[in-house]
Tab-separated table of C-alpha atoms in Angstrom:
chain	number	residue	atom	x	y	z
A	1	UNK	CA	17.523	-9.100	-43.699
A	2	UNK	CA	15.175	-6.161	-43.062
A	3	UNK	CA	12.619	-8.487	-41.427
A	4	UNK	CA	15.281	-9.944	-39.135
A	5	UNK	CA	16.518	-6.476	-38.149
A	6	UNK	CA	12.956	-5.298	-37.433
A	7	UNK	CA	12.384	-8.399	-35.276
A	8	UNK	CA	15.605	-7.788	-33.312
A	9	UNK	CA	14.718	-4.105	-32.762
A	10	UNK	CA	11.142	-4.966	-31.686
A	11	UNK	CA	12.418	-7.668	-29.326
A	12	UNK	CA	14.974	-5.244	-27.867
A	13	UNK	CA	12.336	-2.544	-27.332
A	14	UNK	CA	10.015	-5.048	-25.654
A	15	UNK	CA	12.827	-6.062	-23.298
A	16	UNK	CA	13.541	-2.412	-22.405
A	17	UNK	CA	9.852	-1.670	-21.758
A	18	UNK	CA	9.452	-4.852	-19.681
A	19	UNK	CA	12.531	-4.144	-17.545
A	20	UNK	CA	11.391	-0.550	-16.904
A	21	UNK	CA	7.996	-1.825	-15.727
A	22	UNK	CA	9.601	-4.383	-13.439
A	23	UNK	CA	11.232	-1.772	-11.182
A	24	UNK	CA	11.255	-2.516	-7.465
A	25	UNK	CA	8.412	-1.182	-5.344
A	26	UNK	CA	9.561	1.639	-3.062
A	27	UNK	CA	7.034	0.788	-0.354
A	28	UNK	CA	7.654	-2.371	1.631
A	29	UNK	CA	4.590	-4.402	2.686
A	30	UNK	CA	2.409	-1.901	0.830
A	31	UNK	CA	-0.625	-4.184	0.860
A	32	UNK	CA	-0.268	-4.792	4.626
A	33	UNK	CA	-0.130	-8.583	4.213
A	34	UNK	CA	2.157	-9.122	7.218
A	35	UNK	CA	1.378	-9.939	9.880
A	36	UNK	CA	-1.328	-12.257	8.537
A	37	UNK	CA	-4.662	-11.804	10.319
A	38	UNK	CA	-6.714	-14.994	10.667
A	39	UNK	CA	-9.842	-15.478	8.586
A	40	UNK	CA	-11.913	-16.090	11.704
A	41	UNK	CA	-14.117	-13.581	13.429
A	42	UNK	CA	-13.506	-10.692	13.801
A	43	UNK	CA	-10.680	-10.638	11.206
A	44	UNK	CA	-9.287	-7.448	12.735
A	45	UNK	CA	-6.116	-6.738	14.699
A	46	UNK	CA	-5.627	-3.407	16.457
A	47	UNK	CA	-2.139	-1.915	16.475
A	48	UNK	CA	-1.740	0.709	19.182
A	49	UNK	CA	-0.035	4.101	18.934
A	50	UNK	CA	3.732	3.833	18.378
A	51	UNK	CA	3.207	0.172	17.403
A	52	UNK	CA	5.499	-1.653	14.984
A	53	UNK	CA	3.438	-4.850	14.593
A	54	UNK	CA	2.799	-4.143	10.892
A	55	UNK	CA	5.957	-5.244	9.091
A	56	UNK	CA	8.020	-2.209	7.945
A	57	UNK	CA	5.400	0.307	9.192
A	58	UNK	CA	5.106	2.384	12.382
A	59	UNK	CA	1.855	3.694	13.824
A	60	UNK	CA	2.209	7.317	14.934
A	61	UNK	CA	1.776	8.538	18.486
A	62	UNK	CA	-1.772	9.875	18.011
A	63	UNK	CA	-4.077	6.810	17.813
A	64	UNK	CA	-4.370	3.143	16.879
A	65	UNK	CA	-5.029	1.552	13.471
A	66	UNK	CA	-6.727	-1.741	12.594
A	67	UNK	CA	-5.431	-4.357	10.184
A	68	UNK	CA	-8.606	-5.718	8.552
A	69	UNK	CA	-8.717	-9.031	6.660
A	70	UNK	CA	-10.830	-9.486	3.515
A	71	UNK	CA	-13.906	-11.565	4.287
A	72	UNK	CA	-15.994	-13.553	1.839
A	73	UNK	CA	-18.850	-13.872	4.323
A	74	UNK	CA	-19.543	-10.316	5.386
A	75	UNK	CA	-18.005	-6.894	5.929
A	76	UNK	CA	-14.278	-6.660	5.634
A	77	UNK	CA	-11.493	-4.838	3.889
A	78	UNK	CA	-11.742	-4.022	0.201
A	79	UNK	CA	-8.033	-4.349	-0.356
A	80	UNK	CA	-6.504	-2.981	-3.551
A	81	UNK	CA	-4.020	-5.858	-3.526
A	82	UNK	CA	-3.874	-8.960	-1.365
A	83	UNK	CA	-6.292	-9.789	1.435
A	84	UNK	CA	-5.721	-7.098	4.048
A	85	UNK	CA	-6.123	-3.340	4.414
A	86	UNK	CA	-5.726	-0.691	7.110
A	87	UNK	CA	-8.555	1.093	8.927
A	88	UNK	CA	-6.968	4.413	9.872
A	89	UNK	CA	-9.630	5.186	12.481
A	90	UNK	CA	-8.651	2.144	14.556
A	91	UNK	CA	-10.773	0.530	17.256
A	92	UNK	CA	-11.946	2.872	19.955
A	93	UNK	CA	-9.763	5.696	18.675
A	94	UNK	CA	-10.894	9.264	19.095
A	95	UNK	CA	-9.675	10.466	15.730
A	96	UNK	CA	-7.548	9.496	12.771
A	97	UNK	CA	-4.152	7.902	13.216
A	98	UNK	CA	-0.980	8.138	11.196
A	99	UNK	CA	0.956	5.228	9.759
A	100	UNK	CA	4.350	5.662	8.145
A	101	UNK	CA	7.566	4.188	6.825
A	102	UNK	CA	10.679	5.872	5.509
A	103	UNK	CA	11.220	5.531	1.763
A	104	UNK	CA	13.512	7.139	-0.789
A	105	UNK	CA	11.572	8.642	-3.686
A	106	UNK	CA	11.904	10.542	-6.914
A	107	UNK	CA	9.897	13.764	-6.722
A	108	UNK	CA	6.543	13.457	-8.490
A	109	UNK	CA	6.697	9.693	-9.108
A	110	UNK	CA	5.288	8.082	-5.962
A	111	UNK	CA	1.577	7.259	-5.789
A	112	UNK	CA	-0.662	5.350	-3.426
A	113	UNK	CA	-4.157	3.869	-3.346
A	114	UNK	CA	-6.790	4.574	-0.735
A	115	UNK	CA	-10.468	3.853	-0.197
A	116	UNK	CA	-13.106	4.709	2.375
A	117	UNK	CA	-14.125	2.305	5.133
A	118	UNK	CA	-16.288	-0.563	3.857
A	119	UNK	CA	-17.232	1.214	0.640
A	120	UNK	CA	-17.200	-0.058	-2.910
A	121	UNK	CA	-16.492	3.366	-4.413
A	122	UNK	CA	-12.766	3.656	-5.020
A	123	UNK	CA	-10.895	6.909	-4.518
A	124	UNK	CA	-8.542	7.843	-7.383
A	125	UNK	CA	-4.796	7.380	-7.036
A	126	UNK	CA	-3.256	10.499	-5.520
A	127	UNK	CA	0.308	11.590	-6.358
A	128	UNK	CA	2.583	12.319	-3.422
A	129	UNK	CA	5.126	15.053	-4.030
A	130	UNK	CA	7.805	15.666	-1.414
A	131	UNK	CA	10.747	17.987	-1.110
A	132	UNK	CA	14.238	17.054	-0.002
A	133	UNK	CA	14.611	17.296	3.757
A	134	UNK	CA	10.873	17.182	4.508
A	135	UNK	CA	8.950	14.449	6.253
A	136	UNK	CA	5.539	13.539	4.887
A	137	UNK	CA	3.067	11.246	6.600
């Protein structure tokens, strides 16, 4: 009986841990997979200021961004997940751009991944902490 009870408790704990880990992602299209950029050359699509081409994202008013597709035959995006990434300097931009979407968060629990352009050195995950009533880009 003790073995059966231990098995039931262990199974129940595993189910609780699994369901907690399966929580929905707060960021929609977080790996920038839509729209899909073709594998052909150049494998880049520029989205201009104020553009909404990237599903669930808006490019700010300052500059453009580039959606860059992973390439197996040369330079391309080193995406954390999927096959595409964002180049925040855009094509022909004169400075960095901003890219945003509105999400509802729990303070201290949202993180994101970033890396430099065409580099293999990964930048650590950075926590984003916001306050109620503030906008963060």
